[in-house]
XYZ file of C-alpha atoms in Angstrom:
533
model
C 60.766 168.172 52.375
C 62.658 168.296 55.461
C 66.096 166.025 55.300
C 67.545 164.308 58.282
C 71.117 163.229 58.206
C 71.796 160.145 60.032
C 75.336 159.421 61.540
C 77.046 156.000 61.942
C 77.726 155.370 65.605
C 79.407 152.519 67.558
C 77.006 151.757 70.060
C 78.120 151.065 73.723
C 75.615 149.500 76.170
C 76.892 150.165 79.729
C 75.675 147.706 82.274
C 74.422 149.162 85.523
C 77.283 149.202 88.195
C 77.082 146.831 91.152
C 78.911 147.992 94.250
C 81.490 145.934 95.841
C 80.977 144.456 99.614
C 83.774 143.748 101.944
C 83.353 140.090 101.040
C 84.271 140.730 97.380
C 87.770 141.770 98.603
C 90.501 139.433 99.427
C 92.514 140.700 102.336
C 95.679 139.240 103.723
C 96.576 140.146 107.283
C 100.010 141.758 107.980
C 101.733 140.604 111.123
C 103.041 142.417 114.004
C 106.360 143.934 113.099
C 108.884 146.738 114.392
C 110.118 149.311 112.060
C 112.922 151.737 112.577
C 113.712 155.374 111.554
C 114.753 155.505 107.852
C 113.417 152.331 106.676
C 111.089 151.900 103.688
C 109.358 149.272 101.683
C 107.516 148.135 105.047
C 104.415 146.117 103.958
C 101.366 147.443 105.845
C 98.430 146.368 103.809
C 97.770 143.610 101.406
C 94.530 143.376 99.436
C 92.768 142.322 96.133
C 90.564 144.596 94.489
C 87.598 142.347 92.566
C 87.099 142.474 88.826
C 83.716 143.640 87.398
C 81.853 140.362 87.654
C 83.917 138.472 85.399
C 85.161 141.340 83.267
C 88.134 143.468 83.366
C 87.907 146.943 84.889
C 90.118 149.865 85.802
C 91.207 151.238 89.176
C 90.723 154.934 89.616
C 91.431 155.780 93.390
C 92.157 154.115 96.605
C 92.268 155.477 100.242
C 93.669 153.957 103.414
C 93.305 155.128 106.770
C 95.610 154.565 109.708
C 93.787 153.412 113.067
C 97.056 153.850 114.836
C 98.833 157.048 116.321
C 101.324 157.533 113.556
C 100.617 160.483 111.062
C 102.343 162.064 108.344
C 104.502 164.344 110.553
C 105.030 161.693 113.291
C 106.695 158.615 112.082
C 105.411 158.255 108.501
C 107.150 160.126 105.610
C 105.026 158.354 102.998
C 102.781 155.754 102.185
C 103.209 154.044 98.872
C 100.901 151.898 96.508
C 101.918 148.945 94.622
C 100.352 146.701 92.089
C 101.736 143.087 92.211
C 104.195 141.969 89.515
C 107.075 139.665 89.186
C 106.971 136.750 91.770
C 103.467 136.416 93.604
C 103.616 138.505 97.048
C 105.275 141.646 97.800
C 108.620 142.594 96.679
C 108.093 146.384 96.412
C 111.068 148.402 95.200
C 112.180 147.723 91.250
C 109.822 144.624 91.128
C 106.329 145.418 91.663
C 104.401 148.204 89.778
C 104.879 151.496 91.652
C 101.691 153.555 91.768
C 103.186 156.385 93.819
C 103.182 157.894 97.125
C 99.632 158.570 98.306
C 98.450 162.293 99.508
C 98.077 162.658 103.098
C 94.561 163.990 104.375
C 94.956 164.935 107.951
C 90.922 165.316 108.855
C 90.756 161.463 108.731
C 94.545 160.588 109.114
C 94.482 158.784 105.570
C 96.183 158.671 102.252
C 94.705 158.803 99.087
C 95.738 157.921 95.287
C 93.533 159.410 92.590
C 93.840 159.871 88.830
C 94.989 156.259 88.699
C 94.355 154.088 85.552
C 95.558 150.567 86.621
C 94.006 147.653 84.998
C 92.018 145.245 87.063
C 92.268 141.902 85.195
C 89.823 139.165 85.492
C 90.371 137.344 88.948
C 91.026 140.855 90.669
C 94.066 143.004 91.111
C 96.467 142.586 94.194
C 97.535 145.926 95.817
C 100.041 146.405 98.411
C 100.650 149.460 100.589
C 104.120 150.078 102.070
C 105.259 152.604 104.714
C 108.513 155.014 104.528
C 109.693 156.462 107.577
C 111.550 159.696 108.337
C 115.053 159.665 108.735
C 115.255 161.927 111.799
C 114.662 160.892 115.168
C 111.276 162.095 117.004
C 111.596 164.856 119.559
C 110.361 162.673 122.166
C 110.897 158.791 122.938
C 107.468 157.851 121.652
C 106.817 154.701 119.431
C 104.160 155.343 116.787
C 101.904 152.517 115.556
C 100.374 151.773 112.161
C 97.110 149.933 111.830
C 95.942 150.522 108.130
C 92.324 150.211 107.033
C 90.583 150.175 103.686
C 87.697 152.506 104.981
C 83.885 151.567 103.996
C 82.866 153.660 100.972
C 82.078 157.159 101.089
C 81.039 159.113 97.742
C 79.763 162.346 99.114
C 78.282 163.691 95.818
C 77.142 160.075 94.704
C 78.945 160.638 91.219
C 80.859 157.177 91.301
C 84.370 159.250 91.072
C 86.806 160.151 93.752
C 86.832 163.445 95.339
C 88.816 164.706 98.381
C 86.857 163.647 101.358
C 85.569 160.529 99.745
C 86.829 157.012 101.002
C 87.091 153.413 99.766
C 88.110 152.015 96.452
C 86.852 153.550 92.922
C 86.698 151.810 89.771
C 85.834 152.815 86.173
C 82.702 150.713 86.214
C 81.533 152.414 89.248
C 81.286 149.392 91.254
C 83.087 150.903 94.012
C 83.400 149.610 97.618
C 83.383 148.279 100.038
C 79.955 149.438 100.693
C 79.046 147.555 103.833
C 82.166 147.125 105.926
C 85.705 148.596 106.246
C 88.647 146.113 106.435
C 91.204 146.794 109.249
C 94.514 145.139 109.712
C 94.249 142.986 112.855
C 97.823 143.802 114.137
C 99.795 146.805 114.644
C 103.232 147.743 113.246
C 105.288 149.788 115.687
C 107.549 152.628 114.457
C 110.331 152.657 117.027
C 111.754 155.884 118.259
C 115.279 154.250 118.473
C 117.550 156.401 116.106
C 120.104 153.633 115.146
C 120.567 151.670 111.694
C 118.998 148.477 112.224
C 119.439 146.988 108.645
C 121.796 146.838 105.555
C 121.233 147.591 102.206
C 118.652 146.158 99.819
C 120.405 144.726 96.575
C 118.693 143.812 93.339
C 119.581 142.469 89.987
C 118.560 144.342 86.873
C 118.757 141.700 84.307
C 118.752 138.324 86.100
C 115.885 136.695 87.858
C 115.661 133.260 89.515
C 115.237 130.389 86.942
C 116.498 132.477 84.154
C 118.581 130.690 81.444
C 121.336 132.451 79.509
C 123.409 131.238 76.436
C 126.647 133.129 76.398
C 130.125 132.746 77.692
C 130.147 136.164 79.253
C 127.381 138.361 80.795
C 127.494 141.828 82.437
C 125.324 141.700 85.578
C 123.694 145.024 86.418
C 121.797 146.006 89.809
C 120.769 148.637 92.036
C 121.211 149.058 95.753
C 119.595 151.203 98.540
C 120.090 151.294 102.344
C 117.216 149.911 104.551
C 117.914 152.731 107.067
C 119.856 156.168 107.176
C 123.125 155.026 105.646
C 124.267 153.942 102.107
C 126.108 150.992 100.870
C 130.012 150.709 101.704
C 130.424 147.624 99.427
C 128.827 145.036 97.436
C 130.040 141.722 96.817
C 128.840 138.764 94.491
C 129.311 135.161 94.654
C 128.736 132.664 91.681
C 129.156 129.142 92.343
C 127.880 125.674 91.179
C 126.491 123.085 93.671
C 129.026 121.716 96.021
C 131.554 124.260 95.149
C 133.209 126.866 97.624
C 134.235 130.274 96.284
C 135.215 133.736 97.505
C 133.053 136.869 97.313
C 133.989 139.147 94.652
C 133.874 142.952 94.489
C 131.237 144.295 92.063
C 132.182 147.575 90.119
C 130.348 150.764 91.395
C 128.778 152.860 88.552
C 127.058 155.640 90.705
C 127.648 157.020 94.156
C 127.492 154.552 96.910
C 126.503 151.388 94.668
C 123.283 153.124 93.662
C 123.902 151.257 90.620
C 126.555 148.547 89.911
C 127.823 145.969 87.559
C 129.852 142.761 87.528
C 131.354 141.100 84.359
C 130.920 137.458 84.738
C 133.401 135.744 82.222
C 134.450 132.427 81.267
C 131.213 130.824 81.691
C 130.387 127.312 80.914
C 127.192 125.265 80.569
C 125.634 124.256 83.918
C 123.541 125.636 86.975
C 124.888 128.352 88.953
C 123.751 129.896 92.135
C 124.323 133.632 92.811
C 124.388 135.460 95.843
C 125.161 138.988 97.022
C 126.488 140.618 100.206
C 126.419 144.254 101.149
C 127.644 146.443 104.105
C 126.494 150.026 104.934
C 128.611 152.624 106.669
C 127.551 151.678 110.079
C 128.279 148.214 109.682
C 124.989 146.532 108.733
C 125.437 143.480 106.682
C 122.618 142.167 104.329
C 122.664 139.175 102.088
C 120.270 138.312 99.019
C 119.665 135.108 97.333
C 120.635 132.453 96.174
C 119.086 132.702 92.669
C 119.344 129.971 90.322
C 120.771 130.551 86.734
C 121.001 127.963 83.980
C 123.745 128.515 81.371
C 123.133 126.756 77.988
C 125.435 127.781 75.268
C 124.249 126.554 71.930
C 126.753 127.837 69.456
C 129.692 130.309 69.079
C 128.326 133.941 68.678
C 129.088 135.566 65.205
C 128.910 139.438 65.226
C 129.557 139.381 61.566
C 126.497 137.049 60.822
C 124.151 139.098 63.300
C 122.489 142.066 62.439
C 120.934 145.419 63.699
C 118.089 147.259 62.072
C 116.576 150.735 63.154
C 113.013 151.744 62.372
C 113.713 155.381 62.103
C 116.543 157.757 63.229
C 114.643 160.904 63.873
C 111.946 160.999 66.628
C 110.125 163.767 68.665
C 111.836 164.302 72.221
C 108.692 164.142 74.245
C 109.606 160.906 76.374
C 106.742 158.823 74.630
C 107.779 158.722 71.236
C 110.132 155.686 70.607
C 112.346 154.204 68.086
C 112.614 150.501 67.831
C 116.123 148.600 67.359
C 115.833 145.143 66.342
C 118.868 142.931 66.775
C 119.025 139.116 65.304
C 121.794 136.917 66.632
C 123.484 134.212 64.689
C 126.172 131.662 65.252
C 129.254 131.210 63.036
C 127.201 128.579 60.859
C 124.569 131.331 60.449
C 122.045 129.508 62.475
C 119.885 131.252 64.627
C 121.285 131.807 68.067
C 118.814 132.050 71.067
C 119.304 133.255 74.524
C 122.127 135.363 73.451
C 122.659 138.592 75.655
C 122.806 141.806 73.551
C 123.765 145.246 74.929
C 122.583 148.596 73.723
C 125.089 151.151 74.444
C 125.288 154.818 74.239
C 128.865 155.989 72.679
C 130.183 158.453 74.999
C 133.548 160.289 75.346
C 134.729 157.864 78.013
C 133.560 154.905 76.168
C 130.443 152.702 75.815
C 127.629 152.935 78.431
C 125.114 150.207 78.783
C 121.584 151.573 78.236
C 119.740 148.043 78.361
C 120.525 144.546 77.889
C 118.269 141.687 76.839
C 118.575 137.933 75.936
C 117.523 137.094 72.333
C 114.303 134.911 72.221
C 114.012 131.452 70.812
C 114.110 133.178 67.381
C 117.154 134.834 68.009
C 115.663 138.271 67.888
C 115.270 141.116 70.529
C 114.039 144.732 70.307
C 114.959 147.695 72.271
C 112.786 151.046 72.336
C 114.659 154.267 72.779
C 112.882 157.425 73.749
C 114.177 160.921 75.299
C 112.541 163.952 76.687
C 115.599 165.965 75.613
C 116.366 167.442 72.417
C 119.801 165.945 71.459
C 121.696 163.600 69.098
C 122.804 160.127 70.646
C 125.146 157.715 68.996
C 124.412 154.107 69.831
C 126.337 150.881 69.437
C 124.832 147.328 69.774
C 127.417 144.822 71.239
C 127.516 141.227 72.507
C 130.284 139.087 73.754
C 132.319 142.094 73.804
C 132.082 142.484 70.236
C 130.622 145.368 67.887
C 127.194 144.274 66.348
C 126.391 146.409 63.166
C 127.719 150.103 62.765
C 127.256 152.875 65.132
C 123.988 154.757 64.514
C 122.887 158.335 65.510
C 119.296 158.946 66.896
C 118.094 162.609 66.391
C 115.622 163.382 69.105
C 114.086 166.716 67.987
C 112.347 169.275 69.880
C 108.579 169.203 69.884
C 107.099 172.406 68.077
C 104.137 174.172 69.259
C 100.755 173.004 68.538
C 99.397 174.514 65.167
C 96.793 177.220 65.550
C 93.466 176.502 66.475
C 90.963 175.432 63.758
C 87.954 177.327 63.493
C 85.357 174.687 63.108
C 82.593 177.211 62.235
C 84.465 178.865 59.370
C 84.674 176.629 56.296
C 82.613 174.286 53.916
C 80.502 171.533 54.918
C 80.276 168.299 52.510
C 78.633 165.001 52.226
C 78.551 162.492 49.476
C 75.493 161.848 47.544
C 75.030 158.179 48.641
C 76.358 158.882 52.180
C 75.117 160.304 55.263
C 78.270 161.284 56.999
C 79.115 165.053 57.174
C 82.633 166.126 56.756
C 84.224 169.740 57.420
C 86.519 171.408 54.920
C 88.816 173.915 57.036
C 90.783 177.039 55.336
C 93.752 174.644 54.657
C 91.610 172.185 52.555
C 91.998 169.267 55.174
C 88.793 167.188 55.778
C 87.550 166.626 59.023
C 85.016 164.146 59.990
C 82.159 164.497 62.530
C 82.520 161.280 64.513
C 79.179 161.462 66.102
C 75.605 163.463 65.741
C 76.301 164.801 69.144
C 79.331 166.481 68.191
C 77.538 167.856 65.086
C 74.687 169.131 67.366
C 77.203 170.880 69.606
C 77.786 173.328 66.874
C 74.582 173.557 64.988
C 71.926 171.514 66.718
C 69.705 169.894 63.945
C 70.472 172.463 61.208
C 72.042 170.948 58.196
C 70.701 173.454 55.654
C 74.284 174.662 54.514
C 75.920 171.027 54.062
C 76.773 170.650 50.161
C 76.431 167.428 48.330
C 79.485 166.481 46.244
C 80.167 163.343 44.197
C 83.662 162.874 45.285
C 86.172 163.710 48.381
C 89.244 162.196 46.539
C 90.742 165.776 46.249
C 91.204 166.208 50.074
C 93.410 165.118 52.611
C 91.940 163.745 55.904
C 92.586 165.804 59.182
C 91.524 164.960 62.751
C 88.239 164.332 63.835
C 86.149 167.359 64.827
C 86.012 167.532 68.432
C 83.080 168.796 70.507
C 82.664 172.451 70.400
C 84.950 174.536 72.679
C 83.013 174.861 76.335
C 80.862 171.567 75.991
C 80.812 169.109 78.793
C 81.515 165.327 77.791
C 82.057 161.952 79.145
C 82.435 158.447 77.848
C 79.863 155.643 78.826
C 82.352 153.760 81.288
C 84.255 156.505 82.828
C 82.461 158.619 85.305
C 84.634 161.898 85.004
C 83.132 164.874 83.174
C 85.338 166.852 81.137
C 85.144 170.387 79.738
C 86.327 170.827 76.090
C 88.744 173.547 75.372
C 90.590 174.684 71.917
C 93.053 172.123 70.383
C 91.126 169.060 71.424
C 92.225 169.810 75.073
C 89.816 168.184 77.823
C 89.763 169.324 81.486
C 88.333 167.196 84.320
C 85.722 168.801 86.575
C 87.232 167.547 89.779
C 84.144 168.396 91.802
C 80.426 169.115 91.285
C 80.744 172.366 93.029
C 83.329 173.415 90.168
C 80.482 172.240 87.535
C 77.954 174.582 89.379
C 80.245 177.184 89.561
C 81.049 177.100 85.720
C 77.554 175.692 84.525
C 74.914 176.258 86.810
C 72.710 173.838 88.959
C 71.536 171.987 85.906
C 75.002 171.286 84.545
C 74.372 167.467 84.406
C 71.841 167.703 81.693
C 74.526 169.461 79.513
C 76.950 166.500 79.437
C 77.186 164.860 76.211
C 78.380 161.276 75.580
C 81.437 160.326 73.451
C 82.040 156.725 72.649
C 85.461 155.442 73.945
C 86.646 154.737 70.280
C 87.005 158.710 69.744
C 88.305 159.379 73.322
C 91.854 159.393 71.888
C 90.752 162.439 69.820
C 91.489 164.464 72.907
C 94.535 165.536 75.026
C 94.110 165.905 78.861
C 94.780 169.209 80.183
C 95.113 170.236 84.016
C 92.139 169.467 85.921
C 89.551 172.155 86.865
C 89.686 172.351 90.778
């Protein structure tokens, strides 16, 4: 009697995608403006990408087109895409989420962003496109114009995924758009050929925001600056005052060249409401002011470094830039009461002294966490401080080099087992590791419907679990909600087939019938390699 083994699967039902029309997007007109050589973060487009009919989605690609006469080599150095963050509306640099500079596509005078993976929440994702200008004056006295457009959807191979030459907005659900009508900003922005500097530096705070409350009598304010033009900051000054007070500007401390990073030690703080402003001037005399922002100081008790504590979850971590160590700091006052809103600093211990890596205010429970990572194999000594006092002892984190991946497992050479009362099948490799087959499609990529060599046993307790068995090398795979098709290679690596022509080249005209589906639950079994173009 022929036996058939049934695999337990998580079933995902994909609803048919409904294309988005122009009316599904929300567009905000950008007014007439004049931009100058060397300027950046100049808002050129503002629109909201819709969700998937009340369900979260993922943005995968965006294209914008310039209807004006400015092109990459004349006027525009870069177009940058942002997702709204911080206060509602465009803030750009160091505030909104930077999705990167677009790739210029000269045949249509457009820019595209692909390989995105930005969550579209319910109620939509607000996006901005800003322009950055070249710092060199044009050869001729010509003003260039910018009039950005979100073009009507063009999906040349009708696969729901962006390829070079396509246009519009692409999302994971394939409800791409706009399908009916492009959106073009009504006004032009002009890039002037004037070669002078027209604006002062932009100054931001790293660790202060409007409306913030702090609970300590000293606070190190940190920030960054970048000149809005072709120069750099000559100075940055700060002014902190209560309502009705008149105070002088004070110099901040320069940390890196031209005040790219800076700090100011605010000491002797008392309870109350404060206003903080900055002023900066560049080397050609352009002055800029920012603020005021409002800060409330509420000191609840005297900080005790002795009563406070530091804990580290690990002291060794891979130097891969993503693996992290968590440092937890708990702050208490002299009466051993939880001390909220206490500013805590994580510092690197260097030859020249302590260097602030990060600073945070403790929450209502007096607790704050820091995450540490590195891409460089090294030993780094850290010290937590607050109110200029050491909290806990110094600790050393060992960032270790990532070792080369293990040799490729041969999933066709070993033993195959199942339990007597179960249907799941396992592969036992030559190192005696047990690897589950996550779906029947994975099994079939190796052996079709042949289970004749699977042995039945009463227990698997003597085995150690390894990774799930991946699709057989050379298999084409995709997930139900992502249109991208990947080629499986050794060591669980998958490579995206960026075009239909590449798929046909490698797998023939009937390549689509070879694609196997994998539930999202097992997508993390794989590592992305370079795309096949």
